[in-house]
PDB file of C-alpha atoms in Angstrom:
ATOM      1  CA  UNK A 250       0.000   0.000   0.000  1.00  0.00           C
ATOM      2  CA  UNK A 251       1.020   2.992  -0.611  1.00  0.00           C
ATOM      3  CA  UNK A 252       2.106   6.192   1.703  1.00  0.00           C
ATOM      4  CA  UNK A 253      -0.213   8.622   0.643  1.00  0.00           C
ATOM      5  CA  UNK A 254      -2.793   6.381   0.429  1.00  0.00           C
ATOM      6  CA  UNK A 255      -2.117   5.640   4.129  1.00  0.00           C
ATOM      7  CA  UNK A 256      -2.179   8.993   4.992  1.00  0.00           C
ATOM      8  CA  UNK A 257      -5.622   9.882   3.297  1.00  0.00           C
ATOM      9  CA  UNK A 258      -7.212   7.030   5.137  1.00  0.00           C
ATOM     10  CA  UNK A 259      -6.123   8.139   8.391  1.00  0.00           C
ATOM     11  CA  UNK A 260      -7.462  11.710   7.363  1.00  0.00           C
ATOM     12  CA  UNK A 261     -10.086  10.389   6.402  1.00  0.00           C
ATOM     13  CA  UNK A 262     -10.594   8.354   9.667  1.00  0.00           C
ATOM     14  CA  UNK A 263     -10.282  11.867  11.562  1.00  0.00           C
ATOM     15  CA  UNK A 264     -13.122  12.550   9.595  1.00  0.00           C
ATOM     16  CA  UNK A 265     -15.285  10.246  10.777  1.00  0.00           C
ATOM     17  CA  UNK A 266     -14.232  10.765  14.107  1.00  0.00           C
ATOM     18  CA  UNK A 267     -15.282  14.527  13.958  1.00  0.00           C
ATOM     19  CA  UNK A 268     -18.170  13.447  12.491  1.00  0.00           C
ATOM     20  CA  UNK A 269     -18.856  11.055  15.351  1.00  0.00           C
ATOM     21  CA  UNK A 270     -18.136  13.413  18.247  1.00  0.00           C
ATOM     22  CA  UNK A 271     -18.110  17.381  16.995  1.00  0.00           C
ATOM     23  CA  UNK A 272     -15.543  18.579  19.028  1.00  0.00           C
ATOM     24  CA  UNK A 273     -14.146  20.990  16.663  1.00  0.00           C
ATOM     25  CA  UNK A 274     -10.303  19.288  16.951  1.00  0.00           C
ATOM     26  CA  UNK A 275     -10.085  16.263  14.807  1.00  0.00           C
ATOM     27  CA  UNK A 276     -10.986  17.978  11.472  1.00  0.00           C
ATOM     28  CA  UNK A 277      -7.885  20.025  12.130  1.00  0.00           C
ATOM     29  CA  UNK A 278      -6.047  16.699  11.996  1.00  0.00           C
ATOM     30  CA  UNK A 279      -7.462  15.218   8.854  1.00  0.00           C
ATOM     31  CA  UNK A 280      -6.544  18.368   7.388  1.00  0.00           C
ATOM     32  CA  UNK A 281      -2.703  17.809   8.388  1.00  0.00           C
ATOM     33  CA  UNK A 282      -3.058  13.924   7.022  1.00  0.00           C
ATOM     34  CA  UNK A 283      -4.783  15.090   4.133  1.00  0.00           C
ATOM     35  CA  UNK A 284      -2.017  17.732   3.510  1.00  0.00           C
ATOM     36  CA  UNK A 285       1.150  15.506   3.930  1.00  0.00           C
ATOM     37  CA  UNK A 286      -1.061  12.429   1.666  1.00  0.00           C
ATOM     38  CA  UNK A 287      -0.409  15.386  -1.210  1.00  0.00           C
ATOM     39  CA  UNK A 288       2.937  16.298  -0.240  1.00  0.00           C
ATOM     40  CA  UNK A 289       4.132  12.428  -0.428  1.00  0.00           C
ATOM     41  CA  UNK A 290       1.910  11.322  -3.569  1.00  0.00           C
ATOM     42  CA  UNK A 291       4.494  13.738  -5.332  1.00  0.00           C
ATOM     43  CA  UNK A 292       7.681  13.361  -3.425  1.00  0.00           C
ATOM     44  CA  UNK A 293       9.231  10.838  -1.712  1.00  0.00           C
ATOM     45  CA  UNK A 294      10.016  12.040   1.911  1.00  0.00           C
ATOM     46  CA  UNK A 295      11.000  10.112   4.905  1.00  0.00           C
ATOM     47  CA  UNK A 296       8.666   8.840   7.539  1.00  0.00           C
ATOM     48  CA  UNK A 297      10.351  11.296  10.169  1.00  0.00           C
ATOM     49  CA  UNK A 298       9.611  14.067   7.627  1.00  0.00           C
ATOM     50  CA  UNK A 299       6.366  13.050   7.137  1.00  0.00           C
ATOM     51  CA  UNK A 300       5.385  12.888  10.785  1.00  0.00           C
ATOM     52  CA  UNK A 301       6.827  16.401  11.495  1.00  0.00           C
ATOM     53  CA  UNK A 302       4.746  17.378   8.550  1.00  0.00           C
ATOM     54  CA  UNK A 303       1.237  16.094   9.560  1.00  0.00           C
ATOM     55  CA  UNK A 304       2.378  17.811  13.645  1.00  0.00           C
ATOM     56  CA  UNK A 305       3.181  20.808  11.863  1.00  0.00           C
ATOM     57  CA  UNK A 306       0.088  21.032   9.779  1.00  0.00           C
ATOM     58  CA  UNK A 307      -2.523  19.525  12.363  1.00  0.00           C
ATOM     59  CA  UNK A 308      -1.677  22.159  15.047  1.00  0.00           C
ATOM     60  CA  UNK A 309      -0.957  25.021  12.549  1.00  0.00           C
ATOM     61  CA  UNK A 310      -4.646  25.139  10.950  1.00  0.00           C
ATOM     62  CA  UNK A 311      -5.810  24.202  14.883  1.00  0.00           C
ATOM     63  CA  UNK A 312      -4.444  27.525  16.248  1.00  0.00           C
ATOM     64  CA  UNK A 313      -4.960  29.492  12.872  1.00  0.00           C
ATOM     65  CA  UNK A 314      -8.542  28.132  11.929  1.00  0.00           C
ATOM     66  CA  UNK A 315     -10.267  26.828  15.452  1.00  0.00           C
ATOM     67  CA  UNK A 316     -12.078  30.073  16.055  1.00  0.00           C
ATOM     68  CA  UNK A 317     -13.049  31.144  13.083  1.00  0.00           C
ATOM     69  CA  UNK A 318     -14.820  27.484  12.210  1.00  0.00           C
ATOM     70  CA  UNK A 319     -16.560  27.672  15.746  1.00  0.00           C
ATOM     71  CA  UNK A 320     -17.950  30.669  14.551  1.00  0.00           C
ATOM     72  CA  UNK A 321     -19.064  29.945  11.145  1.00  0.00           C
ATOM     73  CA  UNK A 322     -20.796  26.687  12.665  1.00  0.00           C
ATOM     74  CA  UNK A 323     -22.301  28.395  15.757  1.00  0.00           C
ATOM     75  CA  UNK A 324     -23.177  31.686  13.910  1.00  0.00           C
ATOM     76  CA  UNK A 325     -21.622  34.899  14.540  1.00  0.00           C
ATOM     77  CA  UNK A 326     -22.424  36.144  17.784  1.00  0.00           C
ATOM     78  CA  UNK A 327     -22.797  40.031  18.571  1.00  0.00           C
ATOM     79  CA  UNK A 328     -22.469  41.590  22.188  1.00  0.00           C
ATOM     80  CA  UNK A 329     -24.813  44.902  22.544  1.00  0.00           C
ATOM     81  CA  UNK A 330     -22.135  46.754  21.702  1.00  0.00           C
ATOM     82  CA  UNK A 331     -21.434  46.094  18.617  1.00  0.00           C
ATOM     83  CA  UNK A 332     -24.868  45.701  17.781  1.00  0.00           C
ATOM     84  CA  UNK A 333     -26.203  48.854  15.348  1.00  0.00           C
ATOM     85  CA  UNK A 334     -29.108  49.759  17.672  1.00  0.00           C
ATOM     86  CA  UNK A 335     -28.741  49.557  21.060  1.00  0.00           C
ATOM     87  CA  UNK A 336     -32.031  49.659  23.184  1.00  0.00           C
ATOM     88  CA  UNK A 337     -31.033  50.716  26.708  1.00  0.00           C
ATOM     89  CA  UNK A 338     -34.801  50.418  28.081  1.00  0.00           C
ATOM     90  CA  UNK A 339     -37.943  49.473  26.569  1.00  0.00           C
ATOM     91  CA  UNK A 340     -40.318  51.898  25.155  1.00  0.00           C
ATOM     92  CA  UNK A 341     -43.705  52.752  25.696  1.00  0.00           C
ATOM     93  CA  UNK A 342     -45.930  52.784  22.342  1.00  0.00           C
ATOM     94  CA  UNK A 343     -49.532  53.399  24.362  1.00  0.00           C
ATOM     95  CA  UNK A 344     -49.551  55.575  27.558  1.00  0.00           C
TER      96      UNK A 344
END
């Protein structure tokens, strides 16, 4: 078998494991397998290289991407002050 196809069935594994329990974590992991399954299906690097590769990767688009997927998935969430009208007390229509 070969390596890249190893490493886009373990990618694809952290898939199904996200899928399975939506932490928000494993995708960034699939994305580092999926990543370093391109990088060796056109070179031929060393499994050291590899594996510094897919930790490099994985925790890369984890601290650069984490927040702003949580936020596309949850919806962007607005405190009152950044809201365009800000309604300090009710109003009365009828007195």
């Amino acid at each position: 078998m070969s390596t890249y196809l190893i490493w886009f069935l373990i990618g694809a594994v952290f898939v199904i494991a996200e899928i399975i329990m939506p932490t928000f974590i494993m995708i960034f992991f699939a994305i580092g397998a999926i990543l370093v399954s391109a990088i060796t299906a056109f070179s031929d690097i060393t499994i050291n290289s590899q594996i510094i590769l897919f930790a490099l990767f994985s925790v890369s688009s984890l601290l650069l991407l984490r927040s702003y997927v949580k936020n596309v998935f949850r919806g962007f969430q607005f405190s009152g002050e950044l809201s365009l009208i800000h309604i300090s007390e009710p109003t009365r229509l009828l007195s």
